[in-house]
Amino acid sequence: MKLFAVFSLAAIAAVGFGQSFANPTIIAIPFTGTSGASTPSNISVSGITDPITNITVDLFFLTHTFPDDIDVLVVGPTGASVILMSDVGSSFDVQGINLKFDDLAPNSLPDAALLTSGTWKPTNIGTGDTWTGAPAGPYGAALTPLYGLNPNGTWTLYIQDDLGGDIGLLDGGWQINFRTQPVPEPATLVALGVGALALLRKRRKA
Ligand SMILES: [Ca+2]
Ligand SMILES: [Ca+2]
């Protein structure tokens, strides 16, 4: 049991902690323009003190009859931003797909093919996107530059539909996920080292 506890602490130190914050409110995506009463959609983040090693964002149950119309922007509490997806997926209808955005994903979303559920790099095709009510650009293209900024405060999702005709919705809202790397206190490191050494000695004697 004691050995397990030591290894568990080591494992936590290796992979870090995950914390997620969600806003499950449905966001309607109208023919064109911002998304009605639910936009901007806010998530309040608090209590993160350790350095961030990864940020991902989930969009839940996206349905749209012309995904190329959709532009999705996230703005953090410092004003730093990232375009999660814009002008991708062409005219291929999507129904209830789940998209996770992660800089570590192997691929970007397709410009001219069906969007499918999965983990993707933030993907923006073209330039010059605007979001009604959002801070002025320029906007970021990746999540990595946000890792070193204070994450506590209000994160805002803006969805713009940039062409008439064709509508959709984000039926499950969205979520932001942080992975943090605890900074061990020197005393904790010493205790871990002494504990592991004592266990090794004990096992050798046994
Ligand atoms: Ca449209
Ligand atoms: Ca674009």
Short mmCIF file of C-alpha atoms and ligand atoms in Angstrom, two decimals:
data_model
loop_
_atom_site.label_atom_id
_atom_site.label_comp_id
_atom_site.label_asym_id
_atom_site.label_seq_id
_atom_site.Cartn_x
_atom_site.Cartn_y
_atom_site.Cartn_z
CA MET A 1 0.00 0.00 0.00
CA LYS A 2 2.82 2.37 0.91
CA LEU A 3 4.70 1.51 -2.28
CA PHE A 4 1.51 2.17 -4.28
CA ALA A 5 1.17 5.61 -2.63
CA VAL A 6 4.72 6.55 -3.55
CA PHE A 7 4.29 5.45 -7.15
CA SER A 8 0.92 7.26 -7.38
CA LEU A 9 2.50 10.52 -6.32
CA ALA A 10 5.25 9.97 -8.87
CA ALA A 11 2.64 9.31 -11.57
CA ILE A 12 0.73 12.50 -10.73
CA ALA A 13 3.97 14.48 -10.89
CA ALA A 14 4.67 12.98 -14.32
CA VAL A 15 1.32 13.57 -16.04
CA GLY A 16 -0.10 16.49 -14.05
CA PHE A 17 -3.66 17.26 -12.99
CA GLY A 18 -6.66 17.89 -15.22
CA GLN A 19 -9.35 20.47 -14.50
CA SER A 20 -12.37 21.10 -16.73
CA PHE A 21 -14.91 23.93 -16.82
CA ALA A 22 -18.10 23.73 -18.92
CA ASN A 23 -21.06 25.76 -20.12
CA PRO A 24 -23.64 23.25 -21.40
CA THR A 25 -26.14 25.86 -22.59
CA ILE A 26 -27.28 25.25 -26.18
CA ILE A 27 -25.92 27.80 -28.68
CA ALA A 28 -28.08 28.38 -31.74
CA ILE A 29 -26.22 29.27 -34.95
CA PRO A 30 -28.54 31.41 -37.12
CA PHE A 31 -28.42 31.93 -40.89
CA THR A 32 -25.80 34.62 -40.52
CA GLY A 33 -24.35 36.72 -37.71
CA THR A 34 -23.82 35.92 -34.07
CA SER A 35 -25.61 33.17 -32.29
CA GLY A 36 -28.58 34.89 -30.73
CA ALA A 37 -29.09 35.19 -26.99
CA SER A 38 -26.49 32.62 -26.02
CA THR A 39 -23.57 34.39 -27.64
CA PRO A 40 -21.11 35.22 -26.29
CA SER A 41 -21.07 32.08 -24.18
CA ASN A 42 -18.99 32.43 -21.04
CA ILE A 43 -17.13 30.02 -18.78
CA SER A 44 -15.72 31.19 -15.47
CA VAL A 45 -12.40 29.60 -14.55
CA SER A 46 -10.94 29.79 -11.06
CA GLY A 47 -8.54 28.09 -8.71
CA ILE A 48 -5.75 27.26 -11.14
CA THR A 49 -2.40 28.12 -9.59
CA ASP A 50 0.04 25.60 -11.05
CA PRO A 51 1.78 26.07 -14.42
CA ILE A 52 -0.30 24.93 -17.39
CA THR A 53 1.08 22.21 -19.65
CA ASN A 54 -1.93 21.80 -21.96
CA ILE A 55 -5.22 23.52 -22.84
CA THR A 56 -7.95 21.86 -24.90
CA VAL A 57 -11.45 23.03 -25.85
CA ASP A 58 -14.48 20.83 -26.58
CA LEU A 59 -17.51 21.69 -28.72
CA PHE A 60 -20.35 19.28 -27.98
CA PHE A 61 -22.94 18.03 -30.47
CA LEU A 62 -22.35 20.41 -33.36
CA THR A 63 -25.00 20.27 -36.06
CA HIS A 64 -24.94 22.43 -39.20
CA THR A 65 -26.09 22.17 -42.82
CA PHE A 66 -23.06 24.03 -44.22
CA PRO A 67 -20.09 23.91 -41.78
CA ASP A 68 -18.00 26.22 -43.98
CA ASP A 69 -20.22 29.08 -42.69
CA ILE A 70 -19.05 28.61 -39.09
CA ASP A 71 -16.28 30.66 -37.45
CA VAL A 72 -15.50 29.84 -33.80
CA LEU A 73 -13.32 32.08 -31.63
CA VAL A 74 -12.30 31.69 -27.98
CA VAL A 75 -11.04 34.68 -25.99
CA GLY A 76 -9.34 34.15 -22.62
CA PRO A 77 -9.38 36.41 -19.56
CA THR A 78 -6.19 38.21 -20.65
CA GLY A 79 -7.68 39.01 -24.06
CA ALA A 80 -5.52 36.41 -25.80
CA SER A 81 -7.54 34.49 -28.37
CA VAL A 82 -7.54 31.50 -30.68
CA ILE A 83 -9.63 30.68 -33.75
CA LEU A 84 -10.72 27.09 -33.10
CA MET A 85 -12.33 26.48 -36.48
CA SER A 86 -13.21 28.63 -39.45
CA ASP A 87 -14.28 27.94 -43.02
CA VAL A 88 -13.75 24.18 -42.75
CA GLY A 89 -15.90 21.21 -43.72
CA SER A 90 -17.28 22.71 -46.94
CA SER A 91 -20.97 21.92 -47.58
CA PHE A 92 -21.08 18.51 -45.90
CA ASP A 93 -23.87 18.38 -43.29
CA VAL A 94 -22.78 17.43 -39.79
CA GLN A 95 -25.09 16.15 -37.09
CA GLY A 96 -24.17 15.97 -33.42
CA ILE A 97 -20.42 15.72 -33.80
CA ASN A 98 -18.01 16.32 -30.89
CA LEU A 99 -14.88 18.32 -31.68
CA LYS A 100 -11.93 18.62 -29.31
CA PHE A 101 -9.24 21.16 -30.15
CA ASP A 102 -5.72 20.37 -29.03
CA ASP A 103 -2.42 21.67 -30.47
CA LEU A 104 -1.03 18.16 -29.89
CA ALA A 105 -3.56 16.55 -32.26
CA PRO A 106 -1.94 15.03 -35.35
CA ASN A 107 -4.23 16.68 -37.91
CA SER A 108 -6.14 19.84 -38.75
CA LEU A 109 -9.81 19.80 -39.68
CA PRO A 110 -10.39 19.26 -43.42
CA ASP A 111 -11.11 22.29 -45.60
CA ALA A 112 -13.21 20.45 -48.16
CA ALA A 113 -14.32 17.16 -46.62
CA LEU A 114 -16.83 15.95 -44.04
CA LEU A 115 -16.07 17.00 -40.45
CA THR A 116 -16.05 14.08 -38.03
CA SER A 117 -15.88 13.73 -34.25
CA GLY A 118 -12.36 13.62 -32.85
CA THR A 119 -9.40 15.66 -31.65
CA TRP A 120 -8.03 18.26 -34.02
CA LYS A 121 -5.61 21.13 -34.18
CA PRO A 122 -7.29 24.56 -34.26
CA THR A 123 -7.95 25.11 -37.97
CA ASN A 124 -8.60 28.37 -39.81
CA ILE A 125 -8.90 28.48 -43.58
CA GLY A 126 -8.51 31.93 -45.17
CA THR A 127 -8.21 35.29 -43.45
CA GLY A 128 -10.27 38.31 -42.45
CA ASP A 129 -12.83 36.66 -40.15
CA THR A 130 -14.76 38.92 -37.79
CA TRP A 131 -16.96 38.19 -34.79
CA THR A 132 -19.69 40.59 -33.75
CA GLY A 133 -19.05 41.78 -30.20
CA ALA A 134 -15.60 40.20 -29.90
CA PRO A 135 -12.42 42.15 -29.21
CA ALA A 136 -10.60 43.35 -32.31
CA GLY A 137 -7.95 41.04 -33.78
CA PRO A 138 -5.43 39.92 -34.66
CA TYR A 139 -6.54 36.53 -33.37
CA GLY A 140 -4.33 33.60 -32.43
CA ALA A 141 -4.07 30.39 -34.40
CA ALA A 142 -3.01 27.98 -31.63
CA LEU A 143 -3.68 27.20 -27.96
CA THR A 144 -0.03 26.82 -26.94
CA PRO A 145 0.64 30.59 -26.59
CA LEU A 146 -2.09 30.69 -23.90
CA TYR A 147 -0.38 28.14 -21.63
CA GLY A 148 1.81 30.74 -19.91
CA LEU A 149 -1.00 33.23 -19.23
CA ASN A 150 -3.20 33.47 -16.12
CA PRO A 151 -6.22 31.23 -16.94
CA ASN A 152 -8.41 32.42 -14.07
CA GLY A 153 -11.32 34.61 -15.11
CA THR A 154 -13.88 34.62 -17.90
CA TRP A 155 -13.35 32.67 -21.12
CA THR A 156 -15.73 33.56 -23.94
CA LEU A 157 -16.79 31.58 -27.00
CA TYR A 158 -17.99 33.49 -30.07
CA ILE A 159 -19.64 31.68 -32.96
CA GLN A 160 -20.27 33.59 -36.16
CA ASP A 161 -22.11 32.27 -39.21
CA ASP A 162 -20.57 34.19 -42.07
CA LEU A 163 -22.97 33.43 -44.93
CA GLY A 164 -26.74 33.52 -45.43
CA GLY A 165 -28.73 30.32 -45.61
CA ASP A 166 -27.97 27.16 -43.64
CA ILE A 167 -28.14 27.04 -39.89
CA GLY A 168 -27.11 24.85 -36.99
CA LEU A 169 -26.52 24.59 -33.29
CA LEU A 170 -24.09 23.53 -30.62
CA ASP A 171 -26.44 21.30 -28.68
CA GLY A 172 -24.16 20.49 -25.75
CA GLY A 173 -22.34 23.77 -25.32
CA TRP A 174 -18.60 23.80 -24.75
CA GLN A 175 -15.88 23.03 -22.24
CA ILE A 176 -12.31 24.12 -21.58
CA ASN A 177 -9.79 21.70 -20.09
CA PHE A 178 -6.51 22.52 -18.38
CA ARG A 179 -3.67 20.19 -17.52
CA THR A 180 -1.33 21.57 -14.90
CA GLN A 181 2.03 20.51 -13.58
CA PRO A 182 2.27 20.82 -9.83
CA VAL A 183 5.48 22.38 -8.59
CA PRO A 184 6.60 20.10 -5.71
CA GLU A 185 7.79 21.82 -2.56
CA PRO A 186 11.43 20.99 -1.80
CA ALA A 187 10.31 19.33 1.45
CA THR A 188 7.90 17.09 -0.50
CA LEU A 189 10.64 16.02 -2.88
CA VAL A 190 12.91 15.14 0.06
CA ALA A 191 10.09 13.20 1.75
CA LEU A 192 9.36 11.31 -1.48
CA GLY A 193 13.03 10.47 -1.90
CA VAL A 194 13.46 9.35 1.70
CA GLY A 195 10.21 7.33 1.55
CA ALA A 196 11.25 5.53 -1.63
CA LEU A 197 14.72 4.82 -0.21
CA ALA A 198 13.27 3.45 3.02
CA LEU A 199 10.92 1.19 1.07
CA LEU A 200 13.75 -0.13 -1.09
CA ARG A 201 15.80 -0.92 1.99
CA LYS A 202 12.82 -2.63 3.61
CA ARG A 203 12.20 -4.75 0.52
CA ARG A 204 15.84 -5.79 0.31
CA LYS A 205 15.75 -6.95 3.93
CA ALA A 206 12.56 -8.90 3.43
CA CA B 1 -25.31 30.36 -42.74
CA CA B 2 -11.38 31.77 -41.85
#
